[in-house]
Short mmCIF file of C-alpha atoms and ligand atoms in Angstrom, two decimals:
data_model
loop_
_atom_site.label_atom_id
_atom_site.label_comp_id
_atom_site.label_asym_id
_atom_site.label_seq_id
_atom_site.Cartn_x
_atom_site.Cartn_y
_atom_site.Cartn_z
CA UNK A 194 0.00 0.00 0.00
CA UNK A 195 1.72 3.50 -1.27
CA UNK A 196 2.73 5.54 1.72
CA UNK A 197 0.52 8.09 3.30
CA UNK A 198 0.72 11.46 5.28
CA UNK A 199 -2.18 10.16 8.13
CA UNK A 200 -4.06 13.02 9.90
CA UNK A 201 -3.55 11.43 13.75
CA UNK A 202 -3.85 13.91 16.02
CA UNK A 203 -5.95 17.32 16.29
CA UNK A 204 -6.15 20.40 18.76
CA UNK A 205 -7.57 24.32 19.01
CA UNK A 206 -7.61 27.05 20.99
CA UNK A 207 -8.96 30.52 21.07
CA UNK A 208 -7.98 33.07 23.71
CA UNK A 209 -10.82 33.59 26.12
CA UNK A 210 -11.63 37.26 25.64
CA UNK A 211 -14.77 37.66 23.15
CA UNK A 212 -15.62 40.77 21.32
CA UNK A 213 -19.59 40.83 20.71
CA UNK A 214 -21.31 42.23 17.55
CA UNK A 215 -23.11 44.61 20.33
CA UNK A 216 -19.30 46.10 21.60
CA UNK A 217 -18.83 46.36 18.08
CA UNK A 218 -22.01 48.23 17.26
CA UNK A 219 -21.42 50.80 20.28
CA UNK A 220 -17.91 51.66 19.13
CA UNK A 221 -18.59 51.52 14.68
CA UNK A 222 -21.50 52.33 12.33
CA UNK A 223 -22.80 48.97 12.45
CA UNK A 224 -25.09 46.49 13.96
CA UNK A 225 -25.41 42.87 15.53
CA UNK A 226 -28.22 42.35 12.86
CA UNK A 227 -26.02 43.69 9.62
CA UNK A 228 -22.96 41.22 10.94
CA UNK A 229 -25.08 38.30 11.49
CA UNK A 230 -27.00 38.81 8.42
CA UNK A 231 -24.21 39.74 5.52
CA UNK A 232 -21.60 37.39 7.45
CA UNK A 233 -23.09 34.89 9.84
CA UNK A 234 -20.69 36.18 12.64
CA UNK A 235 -21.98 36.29 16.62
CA UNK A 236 -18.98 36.93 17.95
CA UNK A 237 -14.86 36.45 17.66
CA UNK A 238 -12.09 35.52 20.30
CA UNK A 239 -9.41 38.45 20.95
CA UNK A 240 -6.36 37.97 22.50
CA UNK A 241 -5.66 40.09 26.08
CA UNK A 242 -2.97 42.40 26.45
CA UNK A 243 0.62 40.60 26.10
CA UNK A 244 -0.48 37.39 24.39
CA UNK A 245 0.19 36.87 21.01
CA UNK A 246 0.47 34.74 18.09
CA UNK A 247 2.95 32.21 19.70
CA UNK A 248 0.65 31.74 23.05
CA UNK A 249 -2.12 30.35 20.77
CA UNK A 250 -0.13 28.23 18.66
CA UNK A 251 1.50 26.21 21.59
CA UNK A 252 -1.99 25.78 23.27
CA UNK A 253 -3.19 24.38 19.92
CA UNK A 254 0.10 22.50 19.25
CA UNK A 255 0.38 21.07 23.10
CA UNK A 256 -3.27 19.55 22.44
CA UNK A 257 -3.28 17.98 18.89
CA UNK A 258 0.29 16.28 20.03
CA UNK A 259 -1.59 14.62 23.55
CA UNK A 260 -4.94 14.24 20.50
CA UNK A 261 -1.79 12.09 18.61
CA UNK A 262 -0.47 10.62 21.70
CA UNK A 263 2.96 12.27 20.39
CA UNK A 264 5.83 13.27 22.70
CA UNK A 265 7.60 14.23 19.84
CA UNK A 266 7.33 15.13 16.13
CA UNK A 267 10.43 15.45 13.18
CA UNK A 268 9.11 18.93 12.03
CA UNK A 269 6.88 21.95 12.82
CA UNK A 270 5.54 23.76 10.54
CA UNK A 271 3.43 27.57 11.81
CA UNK A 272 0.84 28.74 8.90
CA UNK A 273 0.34 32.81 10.15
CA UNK A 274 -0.10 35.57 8.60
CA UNK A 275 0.76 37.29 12.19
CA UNK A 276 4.13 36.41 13.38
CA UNK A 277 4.87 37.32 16.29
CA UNK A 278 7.74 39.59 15.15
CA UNK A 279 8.91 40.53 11.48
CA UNK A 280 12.17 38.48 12.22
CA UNK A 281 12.99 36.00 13.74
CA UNK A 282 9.85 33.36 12.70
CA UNK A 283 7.42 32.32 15.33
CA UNK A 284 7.77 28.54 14.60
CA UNK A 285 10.99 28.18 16.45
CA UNK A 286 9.41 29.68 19.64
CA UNK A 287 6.57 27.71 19.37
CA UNK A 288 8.62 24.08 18.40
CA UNK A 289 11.44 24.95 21.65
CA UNK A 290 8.24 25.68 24.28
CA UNK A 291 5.97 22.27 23.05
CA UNK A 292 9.48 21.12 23.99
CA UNK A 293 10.06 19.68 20.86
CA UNK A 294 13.95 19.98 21.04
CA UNK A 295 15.78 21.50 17.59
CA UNK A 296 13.88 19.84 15.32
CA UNK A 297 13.44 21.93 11.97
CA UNK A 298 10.50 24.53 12.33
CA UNK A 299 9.66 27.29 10.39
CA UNK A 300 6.61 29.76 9.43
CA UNK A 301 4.27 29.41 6.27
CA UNK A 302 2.70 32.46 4.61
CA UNK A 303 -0.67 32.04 2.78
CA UNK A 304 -2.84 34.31 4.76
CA UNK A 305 -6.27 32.16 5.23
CA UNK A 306 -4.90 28.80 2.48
CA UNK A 307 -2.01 28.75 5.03
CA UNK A 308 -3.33 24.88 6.74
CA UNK A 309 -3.66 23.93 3.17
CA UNK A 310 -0.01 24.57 2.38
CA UNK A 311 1.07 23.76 5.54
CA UNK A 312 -0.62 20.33 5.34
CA UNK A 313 0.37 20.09 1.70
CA UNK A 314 4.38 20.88 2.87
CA UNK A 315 4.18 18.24 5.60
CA UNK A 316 2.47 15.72 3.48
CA UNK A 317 5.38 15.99 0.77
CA UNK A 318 7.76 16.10 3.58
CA UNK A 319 6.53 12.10 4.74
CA UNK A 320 6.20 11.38 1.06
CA UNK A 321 9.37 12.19 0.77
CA UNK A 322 10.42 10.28 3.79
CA UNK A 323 12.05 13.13 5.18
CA UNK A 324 9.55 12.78 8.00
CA UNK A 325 7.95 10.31 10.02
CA UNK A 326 5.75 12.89 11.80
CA UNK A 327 4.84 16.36 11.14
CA UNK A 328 2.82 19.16 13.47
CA UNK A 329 1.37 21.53 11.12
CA UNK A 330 -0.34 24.55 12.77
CA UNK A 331 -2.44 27.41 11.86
CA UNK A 332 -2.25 30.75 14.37
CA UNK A 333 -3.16 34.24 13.77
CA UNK A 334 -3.62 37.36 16.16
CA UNK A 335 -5.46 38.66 12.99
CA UNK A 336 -7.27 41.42 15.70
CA UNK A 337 -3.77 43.15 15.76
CA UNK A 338 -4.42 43.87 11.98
CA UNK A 339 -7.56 45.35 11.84
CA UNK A 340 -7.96 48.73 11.87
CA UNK A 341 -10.14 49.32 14.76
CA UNK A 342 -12.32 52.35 12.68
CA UNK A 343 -13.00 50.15 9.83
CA UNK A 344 -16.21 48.47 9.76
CA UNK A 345 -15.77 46.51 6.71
CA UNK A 346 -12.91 44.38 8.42
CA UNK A 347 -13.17 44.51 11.85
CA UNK A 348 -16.96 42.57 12.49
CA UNK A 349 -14.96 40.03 10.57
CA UNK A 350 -11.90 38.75 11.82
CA UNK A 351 -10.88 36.96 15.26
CA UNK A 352 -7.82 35.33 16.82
CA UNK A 353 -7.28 31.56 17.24
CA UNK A 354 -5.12 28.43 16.72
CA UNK A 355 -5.56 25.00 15.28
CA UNK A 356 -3.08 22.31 15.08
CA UNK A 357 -2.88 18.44 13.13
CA UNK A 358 -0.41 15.73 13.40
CA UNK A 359 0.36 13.97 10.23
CA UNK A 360 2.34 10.53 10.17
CA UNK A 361 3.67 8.06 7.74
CA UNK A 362 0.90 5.65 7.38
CA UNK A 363 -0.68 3.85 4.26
CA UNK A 364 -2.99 5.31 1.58
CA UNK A 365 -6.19 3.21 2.41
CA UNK A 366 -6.23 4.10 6.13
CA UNK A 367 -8.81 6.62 7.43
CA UNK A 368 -7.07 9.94 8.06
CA UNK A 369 -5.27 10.04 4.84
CA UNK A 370 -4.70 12.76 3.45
CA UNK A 371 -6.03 11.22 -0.05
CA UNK A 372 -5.24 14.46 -2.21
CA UNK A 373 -4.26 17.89 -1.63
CA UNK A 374 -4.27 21.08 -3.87
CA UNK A 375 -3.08 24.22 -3.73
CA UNK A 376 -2.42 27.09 -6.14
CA UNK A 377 -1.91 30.93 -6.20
CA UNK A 378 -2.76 34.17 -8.51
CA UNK A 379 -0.67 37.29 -8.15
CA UNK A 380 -3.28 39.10 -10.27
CA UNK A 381 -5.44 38.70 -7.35
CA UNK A 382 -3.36 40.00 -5.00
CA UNK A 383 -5.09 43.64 -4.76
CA UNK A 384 -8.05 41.85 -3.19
CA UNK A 385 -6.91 41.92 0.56
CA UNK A 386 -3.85 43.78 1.24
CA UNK A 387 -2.05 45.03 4.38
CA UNK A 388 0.10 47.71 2.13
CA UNK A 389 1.65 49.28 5.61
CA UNK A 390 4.59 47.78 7.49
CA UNK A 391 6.01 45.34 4.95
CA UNK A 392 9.44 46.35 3.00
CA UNK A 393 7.71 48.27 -0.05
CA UNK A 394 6.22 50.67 2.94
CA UNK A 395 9.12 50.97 4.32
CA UNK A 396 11.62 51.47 1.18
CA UNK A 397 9.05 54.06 -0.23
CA UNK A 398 8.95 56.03 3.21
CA UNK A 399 5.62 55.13 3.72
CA UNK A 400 4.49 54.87 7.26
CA UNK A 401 0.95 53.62 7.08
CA UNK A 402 -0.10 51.85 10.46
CA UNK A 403 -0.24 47.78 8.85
CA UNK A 404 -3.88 47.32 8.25
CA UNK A 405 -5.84 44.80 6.57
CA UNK A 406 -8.01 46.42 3.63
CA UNK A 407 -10.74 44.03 1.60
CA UNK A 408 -12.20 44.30 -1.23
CA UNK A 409 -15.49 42.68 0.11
CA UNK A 410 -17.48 41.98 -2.71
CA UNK A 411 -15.07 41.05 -5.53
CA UNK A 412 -13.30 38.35 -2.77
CA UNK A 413 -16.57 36.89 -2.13
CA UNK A 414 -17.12 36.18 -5.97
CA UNK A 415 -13.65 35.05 -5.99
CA UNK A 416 -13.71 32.57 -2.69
CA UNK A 417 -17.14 31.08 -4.42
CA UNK A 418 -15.66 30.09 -7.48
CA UNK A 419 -12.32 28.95 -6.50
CA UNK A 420 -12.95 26.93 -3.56
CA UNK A 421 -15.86 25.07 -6.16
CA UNK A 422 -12.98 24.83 -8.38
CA UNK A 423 -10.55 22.88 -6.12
CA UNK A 424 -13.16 20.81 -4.21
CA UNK A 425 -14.08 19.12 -7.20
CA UNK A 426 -10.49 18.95 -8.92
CA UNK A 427 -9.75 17.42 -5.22
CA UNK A 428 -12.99 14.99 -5.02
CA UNK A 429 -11.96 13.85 -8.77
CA UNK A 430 -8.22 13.41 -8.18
CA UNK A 431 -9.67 11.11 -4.87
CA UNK A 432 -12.03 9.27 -7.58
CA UNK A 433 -14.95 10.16 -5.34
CA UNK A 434 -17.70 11.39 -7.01
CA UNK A 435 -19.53 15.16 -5.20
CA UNK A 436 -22.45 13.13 -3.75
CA UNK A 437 -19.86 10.85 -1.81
CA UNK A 438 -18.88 14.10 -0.28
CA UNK A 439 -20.38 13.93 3.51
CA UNK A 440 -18.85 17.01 5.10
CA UNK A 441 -17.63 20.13 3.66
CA UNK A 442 -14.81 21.96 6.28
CA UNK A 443 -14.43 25.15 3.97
CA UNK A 444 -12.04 28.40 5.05
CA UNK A 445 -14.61 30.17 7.78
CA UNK A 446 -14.79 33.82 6.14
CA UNK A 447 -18.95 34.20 5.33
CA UNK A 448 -21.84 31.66 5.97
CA UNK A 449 -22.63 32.92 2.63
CA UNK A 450 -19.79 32.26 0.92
CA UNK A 451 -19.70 28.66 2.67
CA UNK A 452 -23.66 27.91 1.67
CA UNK A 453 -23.45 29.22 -1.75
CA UNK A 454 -20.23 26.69 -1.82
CA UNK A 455 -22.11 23.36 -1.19
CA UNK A 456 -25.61 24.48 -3.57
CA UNK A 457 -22.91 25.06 -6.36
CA UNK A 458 -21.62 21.22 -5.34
CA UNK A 459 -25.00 20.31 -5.77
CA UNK A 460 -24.91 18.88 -1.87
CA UNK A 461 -27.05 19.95 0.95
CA UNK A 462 -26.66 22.79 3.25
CA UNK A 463 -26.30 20.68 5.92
CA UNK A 464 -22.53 19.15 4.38
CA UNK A 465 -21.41 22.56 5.60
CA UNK A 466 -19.63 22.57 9.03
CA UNK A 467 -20.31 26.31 9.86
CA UNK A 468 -18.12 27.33 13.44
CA UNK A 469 -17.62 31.23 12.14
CA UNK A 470 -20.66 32.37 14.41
CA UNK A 471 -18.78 31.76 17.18
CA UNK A 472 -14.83 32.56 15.98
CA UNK A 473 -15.65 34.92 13.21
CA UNK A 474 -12.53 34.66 10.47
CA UNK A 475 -9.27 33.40 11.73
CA UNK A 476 -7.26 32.85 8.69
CA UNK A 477 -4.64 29.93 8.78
CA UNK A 478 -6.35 28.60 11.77
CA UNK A 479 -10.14 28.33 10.25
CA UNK A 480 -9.86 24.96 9.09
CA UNK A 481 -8.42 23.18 11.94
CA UNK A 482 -10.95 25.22 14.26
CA UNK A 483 -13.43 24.10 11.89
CA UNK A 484 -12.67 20.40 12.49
CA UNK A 485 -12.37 20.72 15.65
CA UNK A 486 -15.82 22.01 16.09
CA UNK A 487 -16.76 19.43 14.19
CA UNK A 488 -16.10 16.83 16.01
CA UNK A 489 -17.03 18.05 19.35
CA UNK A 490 -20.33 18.77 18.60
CA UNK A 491 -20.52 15.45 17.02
CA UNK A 492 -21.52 17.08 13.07
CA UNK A 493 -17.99 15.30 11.77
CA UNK A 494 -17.61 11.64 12.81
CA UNK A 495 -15.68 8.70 11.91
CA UNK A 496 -16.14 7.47 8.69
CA UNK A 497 -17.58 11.06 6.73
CA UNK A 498 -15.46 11.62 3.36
CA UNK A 499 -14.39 15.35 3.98
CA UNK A 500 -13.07 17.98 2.15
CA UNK A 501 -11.52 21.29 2.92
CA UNK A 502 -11.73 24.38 0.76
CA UNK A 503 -10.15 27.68 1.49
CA UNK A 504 -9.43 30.42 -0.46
CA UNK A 505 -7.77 34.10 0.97
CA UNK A 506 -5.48 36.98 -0.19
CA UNK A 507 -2.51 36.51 -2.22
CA UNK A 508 -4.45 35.21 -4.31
CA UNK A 509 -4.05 31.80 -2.74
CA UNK A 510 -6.37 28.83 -2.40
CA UNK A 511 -7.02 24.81 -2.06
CA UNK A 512 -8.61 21.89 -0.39
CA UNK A 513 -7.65 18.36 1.24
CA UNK A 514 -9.66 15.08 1.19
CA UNK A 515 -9.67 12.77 3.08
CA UNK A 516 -11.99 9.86 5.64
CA UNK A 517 -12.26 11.16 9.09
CA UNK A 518 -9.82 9.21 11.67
CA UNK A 519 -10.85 8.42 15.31
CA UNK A 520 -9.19 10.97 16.57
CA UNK A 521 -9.60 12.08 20.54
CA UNK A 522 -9.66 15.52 21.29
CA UNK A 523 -9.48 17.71 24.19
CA UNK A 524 -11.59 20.96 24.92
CA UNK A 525 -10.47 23.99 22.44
N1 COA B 943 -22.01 47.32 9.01
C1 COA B 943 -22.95 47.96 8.28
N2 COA B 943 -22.82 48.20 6.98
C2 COA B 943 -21.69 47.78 6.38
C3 COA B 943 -20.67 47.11 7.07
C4 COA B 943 -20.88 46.90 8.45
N3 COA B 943 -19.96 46.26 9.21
N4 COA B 943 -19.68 46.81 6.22
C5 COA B 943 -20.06 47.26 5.02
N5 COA B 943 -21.26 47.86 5.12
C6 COA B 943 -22.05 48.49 4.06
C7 COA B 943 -21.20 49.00 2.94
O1 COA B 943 -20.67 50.27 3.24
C8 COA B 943 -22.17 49.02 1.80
O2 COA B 943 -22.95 50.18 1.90
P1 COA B 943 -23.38 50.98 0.57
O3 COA B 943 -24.23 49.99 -0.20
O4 COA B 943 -24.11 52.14 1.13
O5 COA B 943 -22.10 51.30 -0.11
C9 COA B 943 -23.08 47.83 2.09
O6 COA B 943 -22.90 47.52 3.48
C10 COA B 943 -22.73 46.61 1.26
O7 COA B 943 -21.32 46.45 1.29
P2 COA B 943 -20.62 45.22 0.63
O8 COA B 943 -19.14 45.27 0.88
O9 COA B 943 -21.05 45.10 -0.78
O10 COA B 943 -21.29 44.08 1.51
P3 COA B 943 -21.31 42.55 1.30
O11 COA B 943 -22.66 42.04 1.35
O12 COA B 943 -20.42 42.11 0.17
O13 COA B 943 -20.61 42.02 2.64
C11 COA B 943 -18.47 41.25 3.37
C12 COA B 943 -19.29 42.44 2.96
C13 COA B 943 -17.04 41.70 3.65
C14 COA B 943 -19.06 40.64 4.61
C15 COA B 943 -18.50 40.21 2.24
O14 COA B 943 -18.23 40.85 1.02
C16 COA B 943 -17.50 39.11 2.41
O15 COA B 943 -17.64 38.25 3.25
N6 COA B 943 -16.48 39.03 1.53
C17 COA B 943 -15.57 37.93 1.45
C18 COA B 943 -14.63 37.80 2.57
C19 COA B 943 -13.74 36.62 2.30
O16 COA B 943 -14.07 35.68 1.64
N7 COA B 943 -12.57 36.59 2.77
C20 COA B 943 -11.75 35.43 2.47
C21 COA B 943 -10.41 35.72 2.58
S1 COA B 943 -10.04 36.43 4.13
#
């Protein structure tokens, strides 16, 4: 049986202070019934004074290695679009306080596609045999990019971590990853920017503060057709066909991008695990939140053919398939 990177272990956190569509609504021009409406969002998790991108990502890392039953893994890899600093990367930190020793760990830039590449890196890392085990995590402070006076991005995006544990296994076994795809358009790239901070800023003399800017509408279009693009180049390459399709763990950015998703599949609303009410958009760490919401309110279980669309700025996007594992998992 061909060799396999094996989903075996899974864990998420979010920080425990919440930020409330009402808060929002008595400090921006908005209201609990526009967010919940146009997005689907309740609320989002906000980290507290002093934490940051690293706290989240060992919380989520510590509990998807006890979810594997690992003391130990060859590689880490940290999918954030919110280091902790510019330089040096946040995966080191992160790998040398799970106490993982000086194994190789480094971060993975793809702003809300980042679990996709980082599950796509450590799957061709134990394909390659380079690695028997690999903890790929997703963590972003994303609330320390918003710009706190701009209602178009702010209702929208929270902090949180998710984390998996891949490991050589075979092909046929549940956890799998069966197929993974992920691609990139640089003509998208106007779509979502943070144009302050970065080294163009800096070289032109610009000093903007660095905050996210979307272009709402045209990204919606975009995250529709894309992630229905990949799912079923993913489900094909898998040689499932869409109705074998049981759950559909898609990038967390709109319950209307994430409905419109599965009609376009031609499956039923109900396919679509939906967790953004309660952790608005976290970026790298959506899917893995995702999943784990899944499974602890018992919507993904054993058995359910999955896939996993996201799609976010760069342009970059992709999915994973693959059966759902028994995998334990504590609390988020
Ligand atoms: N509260 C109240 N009104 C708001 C608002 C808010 N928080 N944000 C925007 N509006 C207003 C706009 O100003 C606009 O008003 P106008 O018609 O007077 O100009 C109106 O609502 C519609 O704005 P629009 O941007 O077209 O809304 P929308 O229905 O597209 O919803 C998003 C906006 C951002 C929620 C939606 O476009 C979206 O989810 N986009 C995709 C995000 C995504 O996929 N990201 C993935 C990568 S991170």
């Amino acid at each position: 049986m061909p060799r396999a990177a094996v989903l075996s272990g899974l864990g998420a956190w979010v920080p425990p202070g919440t930020l409330t569509n009402e808060k929002l609504a008595a400090e921006l021009d908005t209201s609990d019934e526009w967010i919940r409406t146009r997005t689907g969002i309740g609320r989002r998790h906000i980290i507290s004074a002093g934490m940051c991108t690293s706290d989240l990502a060992v919380e989520a890392g510590r509990r998807a290695l006890e979810s594997a039953g690992a003391a130990t893994v060859d590689y880490l890899l940290l999918a954030t679009t919110t280091p902790d600093r510019l330089c040096p990367a946040t995966g080191p930190e992160v790998a040398t306080r799970l106490g993982l020793g000086t194994i190789p760990a480094f971060d993975l830039s793809a702003v809300c596609s980042g679990f996709l590449y980082g599950l796509q890196t450590g799957r061709a890392l134990v394909l390659a045999g380079l690695a028997e085990s690999v903890l790929v995590v997703g963590a972003e402070s994303f609330s320390t990019l918003v710009d706190p006076e701009d209602r178009n991005t702010r209702p929208i995006f929270g902090d949180g971590a998710g984390a998996v544990v891949l490991r050589a296994g075979h092909s046929d076994e549940p956890g799998a990853l069966r197929a993974v795809n992920v691609h990139s358009d640089g003509s998208l790239a106007e779509l979502i920017t943070v144009a302050g901070g970065g080294a163009r800023a800096r070289a032109a003399g610009d000093d903007r503060p660095a905050h996210i800017r979307m272009r709402g509408r045209s990204t919606f279009m975009a995250a529709v057709s894309h992630m229905e693009a990949v799912t079923r180049q993913t489900v094909d390459e898998v040689g499932w066909q869409l109705a074998d399709v049981d759950r559909v763990v898609g990038h967390q950015a709109n319950v209307r991008i994430l409905h419109s998703l599965v009609k376009h599949l031609g499956l039923p609303e109900s396919a679509a695990i939906v967790h953004l009410h309660a952790v608005g958009n976290t970026a790298a760490a959506s899917i893995p939140l995702a999943l784990h919401h899944g499974v602890t309110t018992g919507r993904l279980g054993v058995g359910h053919r999955v896939v996993t669309p996201a799609f976010g700025a760069g342009a970059t996007w992709g999915a994973a398939a693959l059966v759902w594992p028994d995998v334990k998992v504590l609390p988020g």
